[in-house]
mmCIF file of C-alpha atoms and ligand atoms in Angstrom:
data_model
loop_
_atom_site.group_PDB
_atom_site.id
_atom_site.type_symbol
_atom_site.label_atom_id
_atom_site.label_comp_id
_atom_site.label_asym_id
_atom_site.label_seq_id
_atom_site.Cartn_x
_atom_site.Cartn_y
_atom_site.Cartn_z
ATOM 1 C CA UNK A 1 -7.421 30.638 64.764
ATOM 2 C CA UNK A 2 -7.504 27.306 66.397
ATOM 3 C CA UNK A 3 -9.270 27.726 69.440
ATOM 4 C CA UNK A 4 -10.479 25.607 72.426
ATOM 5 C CA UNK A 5 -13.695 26.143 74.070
ATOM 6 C CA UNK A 6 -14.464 25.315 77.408
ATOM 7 C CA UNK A 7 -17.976 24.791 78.052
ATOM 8 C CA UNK A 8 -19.120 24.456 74.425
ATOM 9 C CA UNK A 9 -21.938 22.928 74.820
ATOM 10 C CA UNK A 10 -23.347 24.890 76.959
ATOM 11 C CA UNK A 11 -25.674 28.218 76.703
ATOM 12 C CA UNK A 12 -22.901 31.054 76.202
ATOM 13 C CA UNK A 13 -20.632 28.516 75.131
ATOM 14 C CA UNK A 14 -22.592 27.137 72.323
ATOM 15 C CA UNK A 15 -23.915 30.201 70.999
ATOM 16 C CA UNK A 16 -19.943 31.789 71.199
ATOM 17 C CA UNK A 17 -18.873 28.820 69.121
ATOM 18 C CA UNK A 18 -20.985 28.702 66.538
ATOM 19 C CA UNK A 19 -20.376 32.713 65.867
ATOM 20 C CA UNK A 20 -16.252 31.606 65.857
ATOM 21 C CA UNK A 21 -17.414 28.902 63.138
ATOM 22 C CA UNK A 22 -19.070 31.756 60.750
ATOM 23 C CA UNK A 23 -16.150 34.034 61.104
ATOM 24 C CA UNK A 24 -14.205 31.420 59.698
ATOM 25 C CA UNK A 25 -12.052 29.836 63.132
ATOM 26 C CA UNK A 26 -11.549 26.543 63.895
ATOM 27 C CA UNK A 27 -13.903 25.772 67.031
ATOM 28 C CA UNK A 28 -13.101 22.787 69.052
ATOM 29 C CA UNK A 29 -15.392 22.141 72.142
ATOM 30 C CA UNK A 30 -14.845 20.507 75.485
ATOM 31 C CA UNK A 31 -16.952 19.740 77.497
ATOM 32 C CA UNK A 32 -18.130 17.119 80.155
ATOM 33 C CA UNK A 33 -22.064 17.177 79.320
ATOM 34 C CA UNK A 34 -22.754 17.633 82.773
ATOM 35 C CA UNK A 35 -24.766 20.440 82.418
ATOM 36 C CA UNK A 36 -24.326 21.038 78.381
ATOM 37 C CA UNK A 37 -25.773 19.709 75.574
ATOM 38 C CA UNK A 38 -24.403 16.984 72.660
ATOM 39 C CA UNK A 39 -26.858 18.750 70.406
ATOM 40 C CA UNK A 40 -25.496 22.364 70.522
ATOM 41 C CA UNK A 41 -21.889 21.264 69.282
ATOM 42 C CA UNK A 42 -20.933 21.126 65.273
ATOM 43 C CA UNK A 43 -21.040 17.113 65.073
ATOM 44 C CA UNK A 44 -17.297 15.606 65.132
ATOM 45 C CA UNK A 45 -16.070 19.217 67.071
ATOM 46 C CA UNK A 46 -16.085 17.616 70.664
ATOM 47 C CA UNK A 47 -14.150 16.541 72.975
ATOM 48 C CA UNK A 48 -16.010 14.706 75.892
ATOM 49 C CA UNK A 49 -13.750 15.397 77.927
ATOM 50 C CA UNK A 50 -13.502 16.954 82.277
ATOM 51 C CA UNK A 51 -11.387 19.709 83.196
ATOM 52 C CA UNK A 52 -10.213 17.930 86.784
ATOM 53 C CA UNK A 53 -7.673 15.721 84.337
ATOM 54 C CA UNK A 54 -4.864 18.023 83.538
ATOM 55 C CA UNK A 55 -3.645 15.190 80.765
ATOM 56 C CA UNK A 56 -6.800 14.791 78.771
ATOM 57 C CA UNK A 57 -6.381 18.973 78.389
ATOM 58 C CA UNK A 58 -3.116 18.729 77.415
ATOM 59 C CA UNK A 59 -4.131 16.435 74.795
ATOM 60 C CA UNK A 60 -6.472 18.022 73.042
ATOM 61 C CA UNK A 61 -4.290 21.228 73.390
ATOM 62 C CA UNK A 62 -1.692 19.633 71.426
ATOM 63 C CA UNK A 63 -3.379 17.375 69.224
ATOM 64 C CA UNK A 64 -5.698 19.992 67.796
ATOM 65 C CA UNK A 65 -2.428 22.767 67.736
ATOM 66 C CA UNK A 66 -4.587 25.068 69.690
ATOM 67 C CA UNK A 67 -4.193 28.708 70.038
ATOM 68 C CA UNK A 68 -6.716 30.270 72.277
ATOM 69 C CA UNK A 69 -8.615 28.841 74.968
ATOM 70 C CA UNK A 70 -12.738 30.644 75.407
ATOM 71 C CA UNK A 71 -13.245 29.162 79.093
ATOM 72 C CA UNK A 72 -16.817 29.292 79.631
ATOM 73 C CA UNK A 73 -17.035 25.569 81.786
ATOM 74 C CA UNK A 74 -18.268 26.637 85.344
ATOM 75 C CA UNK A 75 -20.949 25.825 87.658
ATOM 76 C CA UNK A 76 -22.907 29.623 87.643
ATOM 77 C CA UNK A 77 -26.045 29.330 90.099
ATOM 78 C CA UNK A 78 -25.754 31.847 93.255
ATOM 79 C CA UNK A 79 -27.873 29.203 95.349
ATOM 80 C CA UNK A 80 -26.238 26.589 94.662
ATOM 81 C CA UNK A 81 -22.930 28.263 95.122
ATOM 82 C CA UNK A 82 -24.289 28.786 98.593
ATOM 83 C CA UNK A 83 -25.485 25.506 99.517
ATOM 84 C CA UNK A 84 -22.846 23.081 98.207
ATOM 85 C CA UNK A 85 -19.754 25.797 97.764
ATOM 86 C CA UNK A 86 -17.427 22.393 97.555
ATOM 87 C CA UNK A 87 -18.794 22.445 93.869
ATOM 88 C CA UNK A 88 -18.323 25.715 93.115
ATOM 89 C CA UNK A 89 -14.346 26.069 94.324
ATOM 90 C CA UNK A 90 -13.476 22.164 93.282
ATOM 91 C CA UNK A 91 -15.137 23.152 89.418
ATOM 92 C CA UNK A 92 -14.637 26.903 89.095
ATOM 93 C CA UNK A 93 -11.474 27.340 90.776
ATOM 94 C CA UNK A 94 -9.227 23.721 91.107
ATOM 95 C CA UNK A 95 -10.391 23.057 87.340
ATOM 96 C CA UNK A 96 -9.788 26.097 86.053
ATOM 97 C CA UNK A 97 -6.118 26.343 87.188
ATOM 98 C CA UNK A 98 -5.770 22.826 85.660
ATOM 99 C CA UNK A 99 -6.499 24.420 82.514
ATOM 100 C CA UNK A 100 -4.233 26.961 83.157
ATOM 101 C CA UNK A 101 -1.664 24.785 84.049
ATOM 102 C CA UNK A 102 -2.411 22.603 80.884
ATOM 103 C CA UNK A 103 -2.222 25.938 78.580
ATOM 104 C CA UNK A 104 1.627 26.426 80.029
ATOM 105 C CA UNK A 105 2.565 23.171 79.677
ATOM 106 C CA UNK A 106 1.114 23.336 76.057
ATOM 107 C CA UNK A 107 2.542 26.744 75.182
ATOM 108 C CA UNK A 108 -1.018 28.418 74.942
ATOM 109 C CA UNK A 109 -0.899 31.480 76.335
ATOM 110 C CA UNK A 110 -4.015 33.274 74.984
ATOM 111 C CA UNK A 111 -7.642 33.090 77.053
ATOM 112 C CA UNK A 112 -11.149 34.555 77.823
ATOM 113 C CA UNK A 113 -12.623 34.287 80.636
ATOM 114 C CA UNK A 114 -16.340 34.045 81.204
ATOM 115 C CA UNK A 115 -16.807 36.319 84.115
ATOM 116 C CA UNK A 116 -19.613 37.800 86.231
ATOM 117 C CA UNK A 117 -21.621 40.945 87.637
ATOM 118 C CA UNK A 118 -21.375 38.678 90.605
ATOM 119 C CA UNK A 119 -18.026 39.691 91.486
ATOM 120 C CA UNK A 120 -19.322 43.373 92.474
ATOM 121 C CA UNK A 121 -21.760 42.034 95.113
ATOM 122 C CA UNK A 122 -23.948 45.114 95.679
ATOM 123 C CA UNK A 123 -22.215 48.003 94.512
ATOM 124 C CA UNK A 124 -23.217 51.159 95.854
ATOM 125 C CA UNK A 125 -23.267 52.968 92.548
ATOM 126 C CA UNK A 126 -24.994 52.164 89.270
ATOM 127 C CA UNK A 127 -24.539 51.851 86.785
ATOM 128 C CA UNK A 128 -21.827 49.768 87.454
ATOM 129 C CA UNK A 129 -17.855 50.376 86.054
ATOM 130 C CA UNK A 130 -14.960 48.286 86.011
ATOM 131 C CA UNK A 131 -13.025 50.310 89.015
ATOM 132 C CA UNK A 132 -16.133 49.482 91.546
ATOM 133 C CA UNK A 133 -14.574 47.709 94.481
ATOM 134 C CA UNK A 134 -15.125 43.740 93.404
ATOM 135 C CA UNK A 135 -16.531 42.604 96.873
ATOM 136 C CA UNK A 136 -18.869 39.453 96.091
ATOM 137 C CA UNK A 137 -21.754 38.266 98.588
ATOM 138 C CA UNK A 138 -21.833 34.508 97.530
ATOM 139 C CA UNK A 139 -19.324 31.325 96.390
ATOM 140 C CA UNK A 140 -20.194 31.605 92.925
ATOM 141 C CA UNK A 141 -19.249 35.345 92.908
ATOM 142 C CA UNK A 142 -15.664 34.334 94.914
ATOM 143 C CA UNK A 143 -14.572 31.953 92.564
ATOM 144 C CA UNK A 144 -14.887 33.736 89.516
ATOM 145 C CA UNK A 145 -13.086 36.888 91.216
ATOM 146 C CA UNK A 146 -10.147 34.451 91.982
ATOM 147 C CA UNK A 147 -9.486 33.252 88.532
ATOM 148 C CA UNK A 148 -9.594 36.906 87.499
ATOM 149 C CA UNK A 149 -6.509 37.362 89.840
ATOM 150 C CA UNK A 150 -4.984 34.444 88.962
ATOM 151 C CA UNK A 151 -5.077 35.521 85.604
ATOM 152 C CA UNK A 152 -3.475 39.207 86.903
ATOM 153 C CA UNK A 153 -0.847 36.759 88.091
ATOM 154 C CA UNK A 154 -0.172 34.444 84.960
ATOM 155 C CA UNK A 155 -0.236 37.293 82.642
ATOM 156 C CA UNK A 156 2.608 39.176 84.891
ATOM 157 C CA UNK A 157 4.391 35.965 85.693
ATOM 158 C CA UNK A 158 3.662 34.029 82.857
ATOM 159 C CA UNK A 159 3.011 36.663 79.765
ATOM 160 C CA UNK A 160 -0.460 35.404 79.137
ATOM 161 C CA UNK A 161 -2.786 37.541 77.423
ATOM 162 C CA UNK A 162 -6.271 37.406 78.983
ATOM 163 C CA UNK A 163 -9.694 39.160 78.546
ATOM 164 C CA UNK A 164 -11.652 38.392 81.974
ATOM 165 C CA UNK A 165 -15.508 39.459 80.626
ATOM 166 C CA UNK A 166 -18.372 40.210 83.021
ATOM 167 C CA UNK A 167 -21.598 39.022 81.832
ATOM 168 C CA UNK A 168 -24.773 40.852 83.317
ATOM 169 C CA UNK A 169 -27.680 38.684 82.308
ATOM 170 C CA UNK A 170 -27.523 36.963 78.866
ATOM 171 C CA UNK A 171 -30.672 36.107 77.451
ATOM 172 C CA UNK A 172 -32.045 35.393 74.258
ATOM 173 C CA UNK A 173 -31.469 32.668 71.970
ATOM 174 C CA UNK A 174 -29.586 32.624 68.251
ATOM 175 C CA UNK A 175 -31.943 33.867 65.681
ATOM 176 C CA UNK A 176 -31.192 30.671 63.504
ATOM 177 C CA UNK A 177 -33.348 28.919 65.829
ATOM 178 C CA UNK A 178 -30.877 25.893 66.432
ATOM 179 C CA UNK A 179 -29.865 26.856 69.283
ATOM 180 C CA UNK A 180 -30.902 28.190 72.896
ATOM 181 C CA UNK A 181 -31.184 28.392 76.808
ATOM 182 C CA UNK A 182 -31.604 24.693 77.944
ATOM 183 C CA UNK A 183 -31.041 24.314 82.057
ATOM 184 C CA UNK A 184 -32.506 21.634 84.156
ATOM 185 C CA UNK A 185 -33.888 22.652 86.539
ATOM 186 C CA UNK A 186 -34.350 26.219 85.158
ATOM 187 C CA UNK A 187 -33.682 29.479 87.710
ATOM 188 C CA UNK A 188 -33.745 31.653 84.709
ATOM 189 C CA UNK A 189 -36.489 34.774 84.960
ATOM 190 C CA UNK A 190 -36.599 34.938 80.889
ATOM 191 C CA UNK A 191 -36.828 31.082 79.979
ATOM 192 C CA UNK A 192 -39.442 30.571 83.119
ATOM 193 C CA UNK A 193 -41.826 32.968 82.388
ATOM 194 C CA UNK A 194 -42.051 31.667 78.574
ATOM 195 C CA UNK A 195 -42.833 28.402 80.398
ATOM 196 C CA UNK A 196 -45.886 30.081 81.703
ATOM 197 C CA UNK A 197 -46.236 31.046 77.859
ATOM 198 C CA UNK A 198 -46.581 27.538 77.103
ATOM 199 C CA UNK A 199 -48.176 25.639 79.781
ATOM 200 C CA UNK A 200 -45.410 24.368 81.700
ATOM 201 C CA UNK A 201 -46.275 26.294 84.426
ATOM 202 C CA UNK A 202 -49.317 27.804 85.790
ATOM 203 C CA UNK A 203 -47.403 31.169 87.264
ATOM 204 C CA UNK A 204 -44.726 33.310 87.514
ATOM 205 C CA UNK A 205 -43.717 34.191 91.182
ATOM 206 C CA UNK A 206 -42.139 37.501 91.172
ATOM 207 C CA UNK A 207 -38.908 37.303 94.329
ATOM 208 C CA UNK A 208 -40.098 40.013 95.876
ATOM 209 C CA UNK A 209 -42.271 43.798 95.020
ATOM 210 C CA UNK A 210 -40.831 45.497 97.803
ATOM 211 C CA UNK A 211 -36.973 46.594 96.826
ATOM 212 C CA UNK A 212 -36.650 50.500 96.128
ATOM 213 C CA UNK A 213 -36.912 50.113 92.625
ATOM 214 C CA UNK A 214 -39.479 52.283 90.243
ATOM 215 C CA UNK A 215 -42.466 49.148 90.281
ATOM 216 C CA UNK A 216 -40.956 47.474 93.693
ATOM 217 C CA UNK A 217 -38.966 44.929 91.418
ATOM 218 C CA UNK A 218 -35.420 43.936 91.010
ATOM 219 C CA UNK A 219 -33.701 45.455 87.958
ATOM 220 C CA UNK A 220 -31.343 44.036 85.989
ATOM 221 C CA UNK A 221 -29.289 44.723 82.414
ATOM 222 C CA UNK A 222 -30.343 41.715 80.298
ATOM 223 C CA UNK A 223 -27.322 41.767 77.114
ATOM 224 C CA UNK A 224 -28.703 38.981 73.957
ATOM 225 C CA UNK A 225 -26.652 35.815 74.127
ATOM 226 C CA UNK A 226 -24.836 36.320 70.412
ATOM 227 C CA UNK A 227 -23.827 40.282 71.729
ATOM 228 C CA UNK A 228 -22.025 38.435 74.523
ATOM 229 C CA UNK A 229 -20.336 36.140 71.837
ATOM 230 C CA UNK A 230 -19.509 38.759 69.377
ATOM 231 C CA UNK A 231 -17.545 40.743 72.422
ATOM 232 C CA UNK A 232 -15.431 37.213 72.582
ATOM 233 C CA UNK A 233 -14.533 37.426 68.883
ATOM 234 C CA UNK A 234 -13.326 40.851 69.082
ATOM 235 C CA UNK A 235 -11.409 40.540 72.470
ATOM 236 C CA UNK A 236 -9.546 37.139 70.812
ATOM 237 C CA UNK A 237 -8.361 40.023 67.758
ATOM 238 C CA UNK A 238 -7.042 42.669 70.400
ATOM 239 C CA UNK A 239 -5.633 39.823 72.850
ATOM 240 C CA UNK A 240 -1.613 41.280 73.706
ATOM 241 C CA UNK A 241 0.667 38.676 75.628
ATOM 242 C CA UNK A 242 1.213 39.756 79.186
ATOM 243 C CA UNK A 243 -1.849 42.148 79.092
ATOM 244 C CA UNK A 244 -5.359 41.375 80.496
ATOM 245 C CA UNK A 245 -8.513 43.210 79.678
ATOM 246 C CA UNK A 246 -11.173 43.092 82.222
ATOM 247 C CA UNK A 247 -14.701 44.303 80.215
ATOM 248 C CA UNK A 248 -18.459 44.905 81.817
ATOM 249 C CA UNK A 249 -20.130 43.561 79.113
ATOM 250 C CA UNK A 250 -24.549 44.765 79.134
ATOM 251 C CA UNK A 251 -26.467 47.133 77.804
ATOM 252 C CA UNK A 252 -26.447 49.781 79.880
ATOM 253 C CA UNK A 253 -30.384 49.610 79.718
ATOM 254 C CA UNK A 254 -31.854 48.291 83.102
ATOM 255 C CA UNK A 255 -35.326 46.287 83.212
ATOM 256 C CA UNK A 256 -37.416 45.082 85.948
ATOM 257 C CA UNK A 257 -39.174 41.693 86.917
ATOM 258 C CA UNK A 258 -42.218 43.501 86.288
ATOM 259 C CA UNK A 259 -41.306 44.532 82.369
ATOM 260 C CA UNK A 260 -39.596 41.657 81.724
ATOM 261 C CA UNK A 261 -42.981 39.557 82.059
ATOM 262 C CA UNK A 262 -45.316 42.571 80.328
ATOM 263 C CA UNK A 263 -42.414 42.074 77.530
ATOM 264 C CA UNK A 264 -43.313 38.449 77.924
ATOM 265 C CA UNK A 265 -46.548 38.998 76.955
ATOM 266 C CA UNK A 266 -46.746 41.449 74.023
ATOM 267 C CA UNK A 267 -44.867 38.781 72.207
ATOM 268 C CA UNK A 268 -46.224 35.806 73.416
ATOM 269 C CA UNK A 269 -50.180 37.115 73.428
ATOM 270 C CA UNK A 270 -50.632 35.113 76.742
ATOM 271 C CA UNK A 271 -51.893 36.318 79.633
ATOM 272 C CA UNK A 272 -48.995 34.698 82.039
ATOM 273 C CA UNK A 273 -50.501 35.348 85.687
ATOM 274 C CA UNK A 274 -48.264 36.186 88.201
ATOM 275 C CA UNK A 275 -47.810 35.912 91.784
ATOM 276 C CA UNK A 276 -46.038 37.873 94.818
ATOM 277 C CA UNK A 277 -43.230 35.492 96.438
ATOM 278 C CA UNK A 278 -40.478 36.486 98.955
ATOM 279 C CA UNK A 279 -37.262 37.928 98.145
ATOM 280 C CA UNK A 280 -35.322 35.360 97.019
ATOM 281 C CA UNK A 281 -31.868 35.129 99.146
ATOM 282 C CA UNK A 282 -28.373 37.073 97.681
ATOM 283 C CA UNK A 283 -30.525 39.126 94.958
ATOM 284 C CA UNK A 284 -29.453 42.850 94.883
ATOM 285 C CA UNK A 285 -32.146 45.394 93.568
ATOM 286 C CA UNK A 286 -30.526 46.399 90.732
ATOM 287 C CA UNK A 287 -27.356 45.534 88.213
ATOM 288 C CA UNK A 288 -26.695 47.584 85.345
ATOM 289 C CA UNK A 289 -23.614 47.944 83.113
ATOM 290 C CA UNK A 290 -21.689 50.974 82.270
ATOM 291 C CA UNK A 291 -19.897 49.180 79.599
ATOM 292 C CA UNK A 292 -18.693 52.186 77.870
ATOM 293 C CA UNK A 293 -14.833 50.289 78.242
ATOM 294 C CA UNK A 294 -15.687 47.621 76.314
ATOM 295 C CA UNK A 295 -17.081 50.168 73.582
ATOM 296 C CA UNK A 296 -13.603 51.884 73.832
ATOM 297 C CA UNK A 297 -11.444 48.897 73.634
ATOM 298 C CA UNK A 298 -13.716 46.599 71.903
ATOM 299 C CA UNK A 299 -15.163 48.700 69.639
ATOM 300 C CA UNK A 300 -18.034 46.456 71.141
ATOM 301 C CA UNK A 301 -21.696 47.465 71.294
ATOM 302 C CA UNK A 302 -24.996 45.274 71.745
ATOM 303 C CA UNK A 303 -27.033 44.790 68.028
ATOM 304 C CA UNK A 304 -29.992 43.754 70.127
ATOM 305 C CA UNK A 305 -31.021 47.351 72.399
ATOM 306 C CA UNK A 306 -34.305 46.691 73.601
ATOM 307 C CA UNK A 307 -35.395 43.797 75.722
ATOM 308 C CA UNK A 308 -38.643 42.853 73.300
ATOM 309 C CA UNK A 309 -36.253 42.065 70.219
ATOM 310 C CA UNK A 310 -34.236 39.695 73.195
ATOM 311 C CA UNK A 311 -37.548 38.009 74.058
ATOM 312 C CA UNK A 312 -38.738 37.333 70.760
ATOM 313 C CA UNK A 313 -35.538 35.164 70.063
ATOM 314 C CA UNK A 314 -35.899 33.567 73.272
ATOM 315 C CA UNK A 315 -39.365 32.451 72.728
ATOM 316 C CA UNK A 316 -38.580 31.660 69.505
ATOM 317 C CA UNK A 317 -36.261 29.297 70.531
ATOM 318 C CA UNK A 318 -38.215 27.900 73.738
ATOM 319 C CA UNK A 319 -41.724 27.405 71.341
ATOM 320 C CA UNK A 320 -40.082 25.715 68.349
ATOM 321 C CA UNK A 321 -38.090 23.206 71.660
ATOM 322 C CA UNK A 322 -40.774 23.268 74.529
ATOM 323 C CA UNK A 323 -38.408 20.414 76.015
ATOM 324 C CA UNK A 324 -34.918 22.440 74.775
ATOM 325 C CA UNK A 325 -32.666 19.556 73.351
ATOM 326 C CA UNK A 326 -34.661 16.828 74.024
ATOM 327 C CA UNK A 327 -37.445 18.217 71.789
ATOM 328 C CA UNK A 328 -34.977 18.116 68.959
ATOM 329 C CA UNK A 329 -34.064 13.931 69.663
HETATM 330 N N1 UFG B 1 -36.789 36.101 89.348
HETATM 331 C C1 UFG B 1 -38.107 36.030 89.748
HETATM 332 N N2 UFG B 1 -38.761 34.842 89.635
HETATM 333 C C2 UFG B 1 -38.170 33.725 89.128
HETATM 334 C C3 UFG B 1 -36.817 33.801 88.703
HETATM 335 C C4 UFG B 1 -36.158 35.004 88.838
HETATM 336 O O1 UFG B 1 -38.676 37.018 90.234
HETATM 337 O O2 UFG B 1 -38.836 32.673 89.076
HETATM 338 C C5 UFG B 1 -36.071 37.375 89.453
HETATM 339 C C6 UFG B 1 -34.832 37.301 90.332
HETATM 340 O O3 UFG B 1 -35.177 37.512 91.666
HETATM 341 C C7 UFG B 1 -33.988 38.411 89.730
HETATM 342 C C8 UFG B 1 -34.358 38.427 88.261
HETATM 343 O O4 UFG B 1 -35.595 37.720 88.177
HETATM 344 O O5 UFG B 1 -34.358 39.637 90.292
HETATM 345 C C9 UFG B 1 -33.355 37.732 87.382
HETATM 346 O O6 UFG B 1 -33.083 36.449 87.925
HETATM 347 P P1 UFG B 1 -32.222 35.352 87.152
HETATM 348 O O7 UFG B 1 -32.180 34.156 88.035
HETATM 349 O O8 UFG B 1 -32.712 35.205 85.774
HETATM 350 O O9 UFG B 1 -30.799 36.030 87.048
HETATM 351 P P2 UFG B 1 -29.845 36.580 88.219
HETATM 352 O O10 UFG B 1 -29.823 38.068 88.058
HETATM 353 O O11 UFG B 1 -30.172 36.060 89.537
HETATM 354 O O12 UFG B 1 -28.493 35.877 87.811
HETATM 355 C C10 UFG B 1 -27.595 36.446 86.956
HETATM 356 C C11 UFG B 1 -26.745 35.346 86.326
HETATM 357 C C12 UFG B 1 -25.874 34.709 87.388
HETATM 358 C C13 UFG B 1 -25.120 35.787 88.131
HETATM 359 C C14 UFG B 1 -26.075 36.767 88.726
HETATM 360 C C15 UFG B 1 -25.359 37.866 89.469
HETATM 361 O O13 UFG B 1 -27.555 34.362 85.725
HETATM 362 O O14 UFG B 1 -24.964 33.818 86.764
HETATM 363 O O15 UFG B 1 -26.827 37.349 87.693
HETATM 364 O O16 UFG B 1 -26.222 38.557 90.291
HETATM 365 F F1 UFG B 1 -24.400 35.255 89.140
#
């Protein structure tokens, strides 16, 4: 199929894109660059282009005959969602309906959505299914819970046929080594404790021992960056018109702040000393997916299971590109 992709360039984006190239689709990105990267996109595949102009969408919609729309283009740090939430509803919400808009207009009806664990806030019950009461504690959260209704709405309304999926915390990097998690600044637990690895840093400050958690450390499900993509690919096969799917997408397999660093260091030899901070701000104890749905529906389940094979592609990626994309120039 012909499909647009929304954020391309960027860390789930890229990775998705490239896994729609092997399987044989046509992959055209857009993307701004604000926060993505030239270098992750298939040379002569993008289209600089923003998602606030409704007619350069439209364009590339038609010109290219697209099909499907992957909408990964967001702004997708809790903190920042807090402090500047302008950002967060102007690019996650106003753009986004542009695109929708745009699709109708084009007579594309057909779109995943890149959504969050941050639209259950701090559910009372883990691990976590799709019928917990979506009740988010931040901006970032919000937003992405209001395109999922909008895209209730367009589906009824409109017959689109959506798949809204809920990342928990992709990691990892593509084992081809081209590719990988490249943020500036970084907020990431994974990519900043490999910085540690390699001298970047000096320390790791753990947010906070005391939650009620096994080793006093927040938990959460960390799912490999290309498992996230390879749930796209299947959901674009099983897309209906009029019909949304809305898919926890994780492992199911919970890991602390604590094991994510001693995983850290079994594959990076390094010592990596750590430090006791405060909590940090909007950080529940613990997020883990029961995405058993997404096994049903999707016929979906993660190829990486345990959180050392995750790392090792990570650090892969992050030693080969100490300075991500720039190391590649
Ligand atoms: N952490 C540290 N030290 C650091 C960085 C992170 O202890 O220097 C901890 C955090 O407190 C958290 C865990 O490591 O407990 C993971 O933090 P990340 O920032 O890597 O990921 P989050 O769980 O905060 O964020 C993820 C997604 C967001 C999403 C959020 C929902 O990246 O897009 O889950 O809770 F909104």
């Amino acid at each position: 199929m012909k499909v647009l992709v929304t954020g391309g360039a960027g860390y789930v984006g890229s990775h998705t894109t490239k896994l729609l190239e092997q399987a044989g689709h046509e992959a055209w990105v857009f993307d701004s660059l604000v926060t993505g990267h030239r270098q992750a996109v298939t040379p002569g595949r993008l289209i600089e282009g923003h998602l606030g102009d409704r007619a350069e969408i439209q364009a590339a919609l038609q010109e290219h005959q697209i099909e499907a729309v992957f909408h990964f283009a967001a702004f997708a740090l809790v903190g920042e969602s807090v402090a500047q939430p302008d950002l967060y509803y102007q690019n996650n919400v106003v753009c986004t309906l542009n695109l929708l808009e745009a699709m109708r207009a084009s007579n594309v009806n057909r779109i995943i959505f890149s959504s969050t664990t941050a639209t259950y806030g701090e559910p009372d019950t883990i691990p976590i299914t799709e019928d917990v009461r979506q009740e988010p504690i931040n901006p970032y959260g919000f937003t992405k819970l209001v395109i999922e209704r909008a895209l209730e709405d367009y589906a009824r309304a409109y017959g689109f046929g959506y798949a809204a999926l809920r990342y928990f915390n992709a990691a990892g990097a593509s084992p081809s080594g081209e590719i990988g998690e490249d943020h500036d600044p970084e907020s990431h637990l994974i990519p900043i404790v490999l910085q540690v690895a390699l001298g970047q840093r000096e320390q790791i400050s753990i947010f906070g021992d005391d939650y009620a958690t096994p080793d006093g450390t927040c938990i959460r499900d960390y799912v490999h960056v290309d498992d996230l993509g390879r749930a796209h690919l299947k959901a674009l096969d099983r897309l209906e018109t009029g019909e949304g799917m809305r898919l926890n997408l994780g492992t199911g397999r919970g890991n602390s702040v604590r094991e994510i660093i001693e995983a850290c260091r079994r594959v990076t030899g390094h010592s990596i000393p750590e430090v006791i901070g405060s909590r940090r701000p909007g950080d529940p104890s613990e997020l883990i997916a029961d995405a058993s749905l997404a096994n049903r529906v999707l016929d979906w389940q993660p190829e990486y299971t345990d959180i050392e094979g995750i790392v090792e592609t990570a650090w892969n990626w992050h030693r080969h590109h100490p300075r991500g994309y720039a190391s590649r120039a």
